[in-house]
Coordinates of C-alpha atoms in Angstrom, one line a residue:
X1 CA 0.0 0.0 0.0
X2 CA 1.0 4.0 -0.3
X3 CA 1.1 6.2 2.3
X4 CA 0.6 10.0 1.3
X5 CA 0.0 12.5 4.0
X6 CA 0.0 16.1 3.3
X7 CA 0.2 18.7 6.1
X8 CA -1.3 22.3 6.6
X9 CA 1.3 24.3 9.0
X10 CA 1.2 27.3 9.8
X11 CA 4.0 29.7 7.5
X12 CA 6.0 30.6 11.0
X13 CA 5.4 29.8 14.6
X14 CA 2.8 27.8 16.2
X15 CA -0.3 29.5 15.1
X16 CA -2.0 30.3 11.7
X17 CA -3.8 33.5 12.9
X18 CA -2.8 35.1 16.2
X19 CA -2.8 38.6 18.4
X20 CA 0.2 39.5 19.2
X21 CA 1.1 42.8 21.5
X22 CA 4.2 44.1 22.2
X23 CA 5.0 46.1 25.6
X24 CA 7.5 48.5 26.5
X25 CA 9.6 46.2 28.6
X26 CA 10.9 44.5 25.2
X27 CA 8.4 41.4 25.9
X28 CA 5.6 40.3 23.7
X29 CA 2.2 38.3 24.2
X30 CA 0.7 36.4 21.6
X31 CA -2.8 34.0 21.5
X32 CA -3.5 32.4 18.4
X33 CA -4.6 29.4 16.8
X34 CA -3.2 26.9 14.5
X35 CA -3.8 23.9 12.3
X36 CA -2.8 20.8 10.7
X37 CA -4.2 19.1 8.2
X38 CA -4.0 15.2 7.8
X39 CA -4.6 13.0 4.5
X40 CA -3.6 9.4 4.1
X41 CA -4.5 7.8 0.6
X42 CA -5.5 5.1 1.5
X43 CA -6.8 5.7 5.0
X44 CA -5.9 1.8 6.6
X45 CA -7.3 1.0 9.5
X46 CA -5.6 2.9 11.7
X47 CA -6.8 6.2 10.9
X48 CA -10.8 6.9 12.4
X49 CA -11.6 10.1 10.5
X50 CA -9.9 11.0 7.2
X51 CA -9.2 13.5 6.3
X52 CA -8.8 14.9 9.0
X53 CA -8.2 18.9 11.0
X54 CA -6.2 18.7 14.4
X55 CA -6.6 22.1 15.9
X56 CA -4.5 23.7 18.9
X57 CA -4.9 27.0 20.9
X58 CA -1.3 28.5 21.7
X59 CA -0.3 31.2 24.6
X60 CA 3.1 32.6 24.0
X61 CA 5.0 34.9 26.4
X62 CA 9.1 36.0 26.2
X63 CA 10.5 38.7 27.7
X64 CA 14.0 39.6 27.2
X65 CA 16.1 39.4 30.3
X66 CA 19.7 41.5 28.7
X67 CA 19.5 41.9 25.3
X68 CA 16.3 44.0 24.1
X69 CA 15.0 44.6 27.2
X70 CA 13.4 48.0 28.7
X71 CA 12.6 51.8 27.1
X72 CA 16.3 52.3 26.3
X73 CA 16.1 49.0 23.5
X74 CA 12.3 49.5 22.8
X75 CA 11.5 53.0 22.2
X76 CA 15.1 53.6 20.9
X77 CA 13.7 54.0 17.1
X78 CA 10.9 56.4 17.7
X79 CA 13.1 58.4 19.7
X80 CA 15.7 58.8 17.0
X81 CA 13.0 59.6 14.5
X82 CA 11.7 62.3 16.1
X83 CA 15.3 63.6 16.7
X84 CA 16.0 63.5 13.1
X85 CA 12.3 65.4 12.6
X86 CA 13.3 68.0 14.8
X87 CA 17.0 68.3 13.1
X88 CA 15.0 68.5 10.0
X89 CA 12.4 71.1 11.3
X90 CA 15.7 73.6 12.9
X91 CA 17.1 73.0 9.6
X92 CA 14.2 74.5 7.5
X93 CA 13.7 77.1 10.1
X94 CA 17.8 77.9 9.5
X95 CA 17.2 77.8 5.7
X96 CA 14.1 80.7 5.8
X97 CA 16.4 82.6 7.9
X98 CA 19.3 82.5 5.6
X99 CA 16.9 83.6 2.6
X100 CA 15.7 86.3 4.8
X101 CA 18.4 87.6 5.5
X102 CA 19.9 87.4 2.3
X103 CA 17.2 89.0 0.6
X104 CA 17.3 91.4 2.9
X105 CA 20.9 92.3 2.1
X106 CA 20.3 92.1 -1.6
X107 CA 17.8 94.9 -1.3
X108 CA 20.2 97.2 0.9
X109 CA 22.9 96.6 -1.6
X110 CA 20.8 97.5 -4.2
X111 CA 19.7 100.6 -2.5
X112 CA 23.2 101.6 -2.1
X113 CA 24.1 100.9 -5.9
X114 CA 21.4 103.3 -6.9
X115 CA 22.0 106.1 -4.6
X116 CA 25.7 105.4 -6.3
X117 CA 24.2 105.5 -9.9
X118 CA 22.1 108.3 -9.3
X119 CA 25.4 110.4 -7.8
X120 CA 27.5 109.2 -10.9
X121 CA 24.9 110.4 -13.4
X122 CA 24.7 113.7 -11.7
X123 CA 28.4 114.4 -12.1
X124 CA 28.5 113.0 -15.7
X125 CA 25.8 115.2 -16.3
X126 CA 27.5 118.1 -14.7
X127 CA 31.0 117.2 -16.5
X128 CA 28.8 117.2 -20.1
X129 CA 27.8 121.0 -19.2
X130 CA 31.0 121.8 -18.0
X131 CA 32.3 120.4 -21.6
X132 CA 29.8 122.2 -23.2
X133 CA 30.6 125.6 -21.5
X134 CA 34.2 125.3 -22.5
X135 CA 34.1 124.8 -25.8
X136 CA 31.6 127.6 -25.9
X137 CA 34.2 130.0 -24.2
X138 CA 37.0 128.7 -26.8
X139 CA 34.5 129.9 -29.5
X140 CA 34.5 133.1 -27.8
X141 CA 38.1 133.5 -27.8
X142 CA 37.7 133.9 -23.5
X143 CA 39.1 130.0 -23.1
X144 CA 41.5 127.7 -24.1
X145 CA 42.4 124.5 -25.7
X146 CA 43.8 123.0 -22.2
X147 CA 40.6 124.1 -20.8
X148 CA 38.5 122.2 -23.0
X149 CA 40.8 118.9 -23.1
X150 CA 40.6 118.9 -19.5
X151 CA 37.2 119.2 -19.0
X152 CA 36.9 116.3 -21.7
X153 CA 39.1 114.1 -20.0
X154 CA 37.3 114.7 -16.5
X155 CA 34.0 114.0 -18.7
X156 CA 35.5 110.9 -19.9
X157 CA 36.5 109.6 -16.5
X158 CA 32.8 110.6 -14.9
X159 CA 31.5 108.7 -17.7
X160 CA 33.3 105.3 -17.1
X161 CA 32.8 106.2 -13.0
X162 CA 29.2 106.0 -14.3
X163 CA 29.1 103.3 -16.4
X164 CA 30.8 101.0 -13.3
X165 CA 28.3 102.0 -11.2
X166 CA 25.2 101.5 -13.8
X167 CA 27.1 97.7 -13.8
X168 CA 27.1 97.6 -10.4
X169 CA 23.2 98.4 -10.3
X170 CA 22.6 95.8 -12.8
X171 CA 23.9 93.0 -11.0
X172 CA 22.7 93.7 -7.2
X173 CA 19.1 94.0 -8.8
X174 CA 19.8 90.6 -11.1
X175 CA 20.6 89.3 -7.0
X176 CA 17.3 90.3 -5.4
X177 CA 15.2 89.2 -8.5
X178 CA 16.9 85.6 -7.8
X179 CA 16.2 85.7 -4.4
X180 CA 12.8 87.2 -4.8
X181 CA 11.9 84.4 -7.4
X182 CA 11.3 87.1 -10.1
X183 CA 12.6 86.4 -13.5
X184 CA 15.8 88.2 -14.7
X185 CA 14.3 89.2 -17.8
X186 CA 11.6 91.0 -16.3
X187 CA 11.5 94.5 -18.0
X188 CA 10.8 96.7 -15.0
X189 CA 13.0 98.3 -13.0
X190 CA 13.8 97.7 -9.2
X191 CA 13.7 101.1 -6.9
X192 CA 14.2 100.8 -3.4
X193 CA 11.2 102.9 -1.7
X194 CA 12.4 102.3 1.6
X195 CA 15.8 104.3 2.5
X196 CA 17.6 103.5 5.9
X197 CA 17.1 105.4 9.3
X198 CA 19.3 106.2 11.7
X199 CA 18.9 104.8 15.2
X200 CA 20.6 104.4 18.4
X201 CA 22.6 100.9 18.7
X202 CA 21.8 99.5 22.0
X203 CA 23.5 95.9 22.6
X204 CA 22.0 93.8 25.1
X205 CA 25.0 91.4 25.7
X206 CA 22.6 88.8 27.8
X207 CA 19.8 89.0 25.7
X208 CA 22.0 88.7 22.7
X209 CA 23.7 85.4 24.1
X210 CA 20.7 84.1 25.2
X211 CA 18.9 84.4 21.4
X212 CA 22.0 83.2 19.7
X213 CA 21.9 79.9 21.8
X214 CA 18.4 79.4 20.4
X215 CA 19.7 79.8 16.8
X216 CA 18.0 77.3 14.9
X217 CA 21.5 76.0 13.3
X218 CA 22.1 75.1 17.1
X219 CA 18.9 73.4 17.8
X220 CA 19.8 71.3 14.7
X221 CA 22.6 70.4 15.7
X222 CA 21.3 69.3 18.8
X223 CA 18.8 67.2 17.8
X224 CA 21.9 65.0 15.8
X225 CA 23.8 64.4 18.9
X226 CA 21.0 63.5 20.7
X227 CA 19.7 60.9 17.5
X228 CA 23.5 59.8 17.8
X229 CA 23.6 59.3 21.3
X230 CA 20.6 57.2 21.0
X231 CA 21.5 54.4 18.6
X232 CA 25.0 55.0 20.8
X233 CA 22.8 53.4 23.8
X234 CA 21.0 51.2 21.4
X235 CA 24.3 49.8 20.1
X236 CA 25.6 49.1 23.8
X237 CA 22.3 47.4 24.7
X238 CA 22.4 44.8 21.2
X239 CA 26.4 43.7 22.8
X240 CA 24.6 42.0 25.7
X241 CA 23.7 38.4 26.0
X242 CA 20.5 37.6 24.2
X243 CA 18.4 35.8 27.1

């Protein structure tokens, strides 16, 4: 005779379907069920009921005694995730402030490049009348040809003084349209409306320490030695015995 018996067991463990729960000690309960499933072609005479179901109800319980065991082992990867959220928040937070801050210079050096234009297009303007009156009084017979050549040349120099600072323009407006997400082909012109003040400078030393050590590049920094210190502790607890 042949003997075929083929078995239904469960993929791991004891139990086909189960509830497991976990606990912050490092242990675990689990209650489940499984199942086997017996088939013997032919049956013989040995076997009452074929095919047959033998059924079992299973209680597990392990708790870790070294390895594994408590908060430290547990929690450990939550811990260190929120770490690394709160690096990643401080760094954000550190990004916005550098933009700010950058944008805010941009605009200020653009203010001072046009103040600059405007001066150097005044005295090129001025230097072009100058020029103009000279060789007017040269036509009169009351100047001279040194006059006029020097009033040329000091023309000449306002004009590339002026052309410098019309460069100068150019680019620290080119700056705040990048950092202001503007396109740099954008015909219109920037012109700073808002023109510095001038007020006291108080320094609160204290106050000043005590912002700067919540700086956000601080905070960030932080949050990685305390992520590191973490898996530092984790690492120590995963050299113990496993128990």
């Amino acid at each position: 005779p042949v003997l075929k018996t083929a078995f239904w067991l469960p993929i791991n463990g004891l139990n086909q379907v189960y509830l497991e729960k976990f606990f912050v000690t490092g242990g675990k309960v689990q209650v489940g069920l499984g199942q086997t499933y017996y088939n013997y072609s032919p049956a013989g005479d040995f076997v009452t009921i074929n095919p047959a179901y033998q059924a079992s109800v299973n209680i597990l319980a392990e708790q870790p005694l070294f390895r594994g065991r408590g908060p430290v082992a547990t929690t450990a990867p939550m811990q260190i995730a929120r770490a690394n959220h709160d690096q990643t928040w401080h760094v954000f937070r550190a990004t916005v402030n550098q933009v700010l801050r950058d944008a805010e210079n941009a605009y200020w050096e653009t203010y001072a490049a046009y103040q600059d234009f405007e001066v150097r297009d005044i005295a090129y303007r001025q230097a072009l009348e100058t020029v103009e009156r000279e060789r007017g009084r040269l036509q009169l017979g009351e100047g001279s040809v040194p006059d006029v050549a020097q009033a040329e040349e000091q023309c000449e120099a306002f004009h590339i003084a002026r052309t410098d600072a019309e460069n100068r323009l150019v680019a620290a407006e080119r700056t705040l349209r990048r950092l202001l997400g503007l396109s740099p082909s954008d015909p219109r012109p920037i012109i700073p409306a808002v023109s510095p003040s001038d007020a006291p400078l108080s320094i609160d030393w204290e106050h000043a320490a005590a912002t700067a050590r919540q700086r956000p590049e601080l905070a960030a920094q932080q949050s990685a030695i305390e992520a590191i210190e973490i898996e530092l502790t984790r690492r120590r607890n995963g050299l113990l015995p496993d128990l």
